[in-house]
Coordinates of C-alpha atoms in Angstrom, one line a residue:
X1 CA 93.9 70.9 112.6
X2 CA 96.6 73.4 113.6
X3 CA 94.3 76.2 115.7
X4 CA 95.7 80.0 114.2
X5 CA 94.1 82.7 115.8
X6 CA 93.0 86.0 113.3
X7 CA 94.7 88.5 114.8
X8 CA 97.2 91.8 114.3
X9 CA 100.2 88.9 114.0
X10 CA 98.5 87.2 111.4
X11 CA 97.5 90.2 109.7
X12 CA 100.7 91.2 109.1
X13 CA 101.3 88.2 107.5
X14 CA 98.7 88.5 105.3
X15 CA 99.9 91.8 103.7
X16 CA 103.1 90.9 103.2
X17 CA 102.2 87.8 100.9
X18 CA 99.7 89.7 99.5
X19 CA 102.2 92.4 98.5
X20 CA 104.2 89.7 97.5
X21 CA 101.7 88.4 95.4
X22 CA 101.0 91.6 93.2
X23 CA 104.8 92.9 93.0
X24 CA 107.3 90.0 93.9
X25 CA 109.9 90.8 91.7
X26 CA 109.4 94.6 93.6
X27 CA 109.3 96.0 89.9
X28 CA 106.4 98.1 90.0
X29 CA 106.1 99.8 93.8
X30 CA 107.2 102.0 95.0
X31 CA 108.4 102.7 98.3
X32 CA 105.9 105.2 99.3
X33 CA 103.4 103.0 97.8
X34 CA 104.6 100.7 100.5
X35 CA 104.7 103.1 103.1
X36 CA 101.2 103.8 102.7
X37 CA 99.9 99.7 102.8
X38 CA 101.6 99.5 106.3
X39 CA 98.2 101.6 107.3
X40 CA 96.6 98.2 107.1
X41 CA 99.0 96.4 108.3
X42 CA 97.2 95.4 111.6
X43 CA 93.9 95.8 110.0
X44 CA 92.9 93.0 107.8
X45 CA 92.2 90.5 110.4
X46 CA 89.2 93.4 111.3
X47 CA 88.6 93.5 107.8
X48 CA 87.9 89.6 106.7
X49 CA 85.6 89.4 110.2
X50 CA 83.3 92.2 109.8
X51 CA 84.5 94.9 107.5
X52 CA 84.4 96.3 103.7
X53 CA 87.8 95.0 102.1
X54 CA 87.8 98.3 100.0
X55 CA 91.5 99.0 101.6
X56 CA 92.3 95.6 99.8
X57 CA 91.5 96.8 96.1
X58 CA 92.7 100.4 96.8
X59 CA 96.1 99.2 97.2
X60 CA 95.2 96.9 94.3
X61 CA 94.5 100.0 92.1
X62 CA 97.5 101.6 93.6
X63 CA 99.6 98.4 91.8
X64 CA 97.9 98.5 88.6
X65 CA 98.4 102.1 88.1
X66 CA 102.4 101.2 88.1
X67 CA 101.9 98.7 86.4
X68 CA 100.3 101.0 83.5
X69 CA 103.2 103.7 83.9
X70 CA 106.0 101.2 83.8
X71 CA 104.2 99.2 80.5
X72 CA 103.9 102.5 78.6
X73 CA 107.8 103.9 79.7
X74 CA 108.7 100.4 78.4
X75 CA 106.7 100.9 75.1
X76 CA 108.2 104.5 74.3
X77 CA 111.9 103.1 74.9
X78 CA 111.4 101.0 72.3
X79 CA 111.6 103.8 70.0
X80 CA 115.2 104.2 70.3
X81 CA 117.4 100.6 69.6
X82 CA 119.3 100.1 73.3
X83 CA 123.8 100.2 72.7
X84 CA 124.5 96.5 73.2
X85 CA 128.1 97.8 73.2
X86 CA 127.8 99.4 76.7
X87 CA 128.3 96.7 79.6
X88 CA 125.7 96.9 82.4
X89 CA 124.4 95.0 85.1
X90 CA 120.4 93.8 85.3
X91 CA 119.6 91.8 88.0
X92 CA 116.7 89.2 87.4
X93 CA 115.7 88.5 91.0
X94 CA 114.8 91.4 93.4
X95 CA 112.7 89.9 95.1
X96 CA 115.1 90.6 98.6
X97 CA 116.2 93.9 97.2
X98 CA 115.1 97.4 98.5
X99 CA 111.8 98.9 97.0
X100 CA 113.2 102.0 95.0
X101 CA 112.7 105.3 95.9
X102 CA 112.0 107.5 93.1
X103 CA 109.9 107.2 89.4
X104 CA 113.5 107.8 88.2
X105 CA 115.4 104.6 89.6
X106 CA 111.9 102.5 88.1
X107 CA 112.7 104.1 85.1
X108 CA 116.2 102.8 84.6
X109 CA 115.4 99.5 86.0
X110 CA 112.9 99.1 82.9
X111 CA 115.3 100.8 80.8
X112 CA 117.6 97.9 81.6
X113 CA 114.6 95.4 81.5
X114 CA 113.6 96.5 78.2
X115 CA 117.1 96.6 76.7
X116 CA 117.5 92.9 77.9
X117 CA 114.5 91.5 76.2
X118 CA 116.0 93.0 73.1
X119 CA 119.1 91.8 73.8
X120 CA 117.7 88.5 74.3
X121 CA 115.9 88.6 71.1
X122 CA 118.8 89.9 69.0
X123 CA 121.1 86.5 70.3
X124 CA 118.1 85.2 68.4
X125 CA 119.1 86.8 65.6
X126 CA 115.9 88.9 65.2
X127 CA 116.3 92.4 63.6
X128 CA 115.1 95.7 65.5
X129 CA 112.2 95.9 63.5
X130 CA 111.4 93.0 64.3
X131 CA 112.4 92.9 68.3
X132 CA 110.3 96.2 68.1
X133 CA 107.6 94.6 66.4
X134 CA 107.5 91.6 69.1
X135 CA 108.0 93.5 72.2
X136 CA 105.5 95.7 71.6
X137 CA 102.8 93.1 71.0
X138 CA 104.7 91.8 74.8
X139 CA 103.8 94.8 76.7
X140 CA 100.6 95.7 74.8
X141 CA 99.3 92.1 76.0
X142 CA 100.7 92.7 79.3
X143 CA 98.9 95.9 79.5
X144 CA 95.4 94.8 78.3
X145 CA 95.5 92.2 80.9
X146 CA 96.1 94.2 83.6
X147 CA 93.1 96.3 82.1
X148 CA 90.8 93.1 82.1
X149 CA 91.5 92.4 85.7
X150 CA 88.1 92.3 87.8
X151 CA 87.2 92.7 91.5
X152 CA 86.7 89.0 91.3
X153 CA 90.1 88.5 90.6
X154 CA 91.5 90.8 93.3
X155 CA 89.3 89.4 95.7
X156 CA 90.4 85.9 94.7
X157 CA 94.5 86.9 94.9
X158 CA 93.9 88.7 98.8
X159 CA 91.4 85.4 100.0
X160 CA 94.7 83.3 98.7
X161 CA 97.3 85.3 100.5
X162 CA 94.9 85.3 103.6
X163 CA 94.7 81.3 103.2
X164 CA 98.1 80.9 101.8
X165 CA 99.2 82.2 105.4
X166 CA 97.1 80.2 107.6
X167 CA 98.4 77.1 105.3
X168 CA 100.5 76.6 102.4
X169 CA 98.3 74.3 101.0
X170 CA 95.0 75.6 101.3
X171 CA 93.6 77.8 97.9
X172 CA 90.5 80.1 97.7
X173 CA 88.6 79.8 94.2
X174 CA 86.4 81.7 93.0
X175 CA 83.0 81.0 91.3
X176 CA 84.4 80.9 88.1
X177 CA 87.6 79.0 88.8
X178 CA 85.4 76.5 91.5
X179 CA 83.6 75.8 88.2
X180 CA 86.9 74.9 86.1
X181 CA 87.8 72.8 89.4
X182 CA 84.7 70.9 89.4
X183 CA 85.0 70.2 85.3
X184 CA 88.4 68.9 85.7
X185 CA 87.7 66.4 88.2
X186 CA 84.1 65.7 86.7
X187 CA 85.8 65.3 82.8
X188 CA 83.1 67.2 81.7
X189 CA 80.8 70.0 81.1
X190 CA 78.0 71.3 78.9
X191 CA 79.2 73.7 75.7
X192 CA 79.9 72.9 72.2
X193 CA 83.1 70.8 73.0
X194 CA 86.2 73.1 71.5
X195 CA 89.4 74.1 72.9
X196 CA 90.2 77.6 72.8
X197 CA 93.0 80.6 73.1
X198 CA 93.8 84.0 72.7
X199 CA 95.7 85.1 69.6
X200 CA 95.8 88.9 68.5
X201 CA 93.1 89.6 70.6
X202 CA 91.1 86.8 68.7
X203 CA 89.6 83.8 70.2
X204 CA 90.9 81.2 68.4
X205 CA 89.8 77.3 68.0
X206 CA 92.9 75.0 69.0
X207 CA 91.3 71.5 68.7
X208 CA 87.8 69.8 68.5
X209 CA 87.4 67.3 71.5
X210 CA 86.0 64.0 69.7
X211 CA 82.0 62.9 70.3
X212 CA 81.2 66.8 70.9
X213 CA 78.6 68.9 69.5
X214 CA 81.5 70.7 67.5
X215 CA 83.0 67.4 66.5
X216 CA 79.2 66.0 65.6
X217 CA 78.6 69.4 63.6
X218 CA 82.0 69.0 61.8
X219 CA 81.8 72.9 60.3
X220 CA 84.1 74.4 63.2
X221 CA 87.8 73.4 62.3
X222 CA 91.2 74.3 64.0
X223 CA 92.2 78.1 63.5
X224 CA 89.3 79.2 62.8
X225 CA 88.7 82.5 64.9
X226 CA 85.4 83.4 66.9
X227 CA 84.4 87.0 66.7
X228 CA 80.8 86.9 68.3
X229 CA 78.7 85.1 69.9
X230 CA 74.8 84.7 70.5
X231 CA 72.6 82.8 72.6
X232 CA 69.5 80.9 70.8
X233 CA 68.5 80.4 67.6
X234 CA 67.7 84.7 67.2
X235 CA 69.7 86.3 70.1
X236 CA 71.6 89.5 69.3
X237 CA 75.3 88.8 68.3
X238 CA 78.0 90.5 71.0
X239 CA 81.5 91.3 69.3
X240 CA 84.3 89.1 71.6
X241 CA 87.1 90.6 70.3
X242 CA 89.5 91.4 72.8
X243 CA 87.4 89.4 75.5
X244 CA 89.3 87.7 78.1
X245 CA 88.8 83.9 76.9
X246 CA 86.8 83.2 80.8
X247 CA 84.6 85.4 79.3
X248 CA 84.1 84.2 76.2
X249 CA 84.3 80.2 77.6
X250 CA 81.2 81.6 79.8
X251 CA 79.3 82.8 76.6
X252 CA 79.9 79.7 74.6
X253 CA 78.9 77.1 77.6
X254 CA 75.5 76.5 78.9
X255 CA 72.3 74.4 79.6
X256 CA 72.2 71.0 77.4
X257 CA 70.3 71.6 74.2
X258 CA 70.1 74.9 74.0
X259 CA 71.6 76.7 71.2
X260 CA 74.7 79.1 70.6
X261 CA 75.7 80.7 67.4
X262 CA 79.1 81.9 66.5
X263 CA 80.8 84.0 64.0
X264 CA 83.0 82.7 62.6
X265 CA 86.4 84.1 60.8
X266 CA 87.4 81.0 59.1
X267 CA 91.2 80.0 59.0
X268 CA 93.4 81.8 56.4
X269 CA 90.8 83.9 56.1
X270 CA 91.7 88.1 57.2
X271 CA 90.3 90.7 59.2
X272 CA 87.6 91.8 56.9
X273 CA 87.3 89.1 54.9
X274 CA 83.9 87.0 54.6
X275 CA 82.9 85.6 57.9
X276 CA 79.9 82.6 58.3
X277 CA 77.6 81.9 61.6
X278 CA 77.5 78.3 62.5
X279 CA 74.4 77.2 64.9
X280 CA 75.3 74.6 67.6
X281 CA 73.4 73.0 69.8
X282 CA 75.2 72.1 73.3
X283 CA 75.5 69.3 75.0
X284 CA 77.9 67.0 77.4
X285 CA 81.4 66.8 76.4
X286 CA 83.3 64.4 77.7
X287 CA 87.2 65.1 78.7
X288 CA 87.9 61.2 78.0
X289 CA 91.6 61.9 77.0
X290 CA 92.2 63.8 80.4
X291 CA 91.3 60.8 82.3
X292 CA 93.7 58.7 84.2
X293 CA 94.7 55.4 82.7
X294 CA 96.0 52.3 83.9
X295 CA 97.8 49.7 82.2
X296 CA 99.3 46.4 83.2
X297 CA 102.8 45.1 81.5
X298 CA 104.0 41.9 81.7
X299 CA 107.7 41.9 81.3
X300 CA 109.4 38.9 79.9
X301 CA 112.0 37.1 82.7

């Protein structure tokens, strides 16, 4: 094993990727903001020995509160349609270009961003009201992500920038996402065997994975939409919309033969409209379809 000593050299490292790993395409910072990291700079080797890593999420806060301002300049541009007749440059990779300045230069960098995602959507001949109508759902999504973000998850980007420096190939995972590792390597897991995703802010049901206890129940179909879940046969229904689907995944899975119930907003069906509660007991589900396969072909000489 290559022998790296934690010091102020690596340290410096460190921040840089991790900077690099929050605002790579340099669209949110700004210079000051980066002005003020370079406190840390020789710190963070102190920090992952023996101190608190609040510095680490304060810059962290620092980057989502851009992140906020630049999402909700790009949602109020969008109520005036951007002059496709006037030529201008926007430049998709800053990744080596100066951080800017001032809140005005970020603001015409995402006036030009903005006006080339509706350019891009209008070579698809979609309509302003309809550009409008998609890029606001874009940023919106954008937006709640970054607002569903947990300490977890900042803790997990630094501890990959720390071990992405020391090698390229080593990964930090947290609890939740050592848990995914170990399911896809195991091709299996204990819930009610359904694949999920977020639409609108709903969870919605993509497929049933065959022999599973959503499969075996056959009442859960594809599209259909889950808008609570409880645990056990009388637990207290909690309202998932707008969850992050980790969270939701977390609800849903648990201990063989226990019980989860689900709302259920069936497909077709609106918001509003007559919902039903379906009872499942969990159990293994295998991943047989992820495995890999083998298969020997004779080809005629």
């Amino acid at each position: 094993y290559r022998q790296q000593s934690v010091d102020d050299a690596l340290s410096s490292k460190v921040l840089d990727r991790y900077i690099e790993s929050l605002d790579n395409n340099r669209m949110y910072l700004l210079a000051s903001d980066i002005a003020m990291f370079e406190q840390y700079r020789f710190e963070l080797d102190d920090m992952v020995r023996s101190d608190p890593l609040t510095p680490v999420f304060e810059m962290f806060e620092v980057y989502r509160t851009r992140v906020r301002d630049r999402l909700e300049f790009a949602l109020a541009t969008l109520e005036t349609e951007p002059d496709f007749t006037v030529d201008e440059d926007y430049y998709f990779d800053r990744a080596e270009m100066p951080w800017l300045e001032t809140v005005e230069q970020l603001d015409e960098l995402w006036r030009k961003r903005v006006k080339n995602d509706a350019l891009s959507l209008a070579l698809a001949e979609k309509s302003w009201e309809e550009t409008q109508e998609i890029l606001e759902k874009r940023y919106t999504r954008f937006l709640k992500r970054m607002d569903q973000v947990k300490s977890d998850d900042v803790f997990e980007t630094f501890m990959n920038a720390f071990a992405h420096t020391l090698d390229p190939h080593s990964s930090y995972l947290s609890p939740r996402n050592s848990e995914e590792y170990r399911i896809q390597m195991s091709l299996s897991y204990y819930g009610i065997g359904a694949s999920l995703q977020i639409e609108d802010d709903y969870v919605m049901v993509i497929n049933i994975i065959p022999g599973g206890p959503a499969a075996i129940d056959g009442q859960l179909k594809p599209k259909d939409r889950i808008t609570a879940v409880a645990q056990g046969e009388d637990g207290e229904l909690v309202d998932v919309i707008g969850w992050r689907l980790d969270d939701v995944v977390q609800l849903i899975r648990g201990e063989a033969d226990t019980v989860v119930r689900l709302q259920i907003m069936p497909a077709g069906e609106m918001p509003g409209g007559k919902e039903k509660i379906l009872s499942l007991v969990r159990n293994q589900v295998k991943l047989e379809e992820q495995a890999a396969k083998s298969e020997l072909i004779t080809v005629p000489r």
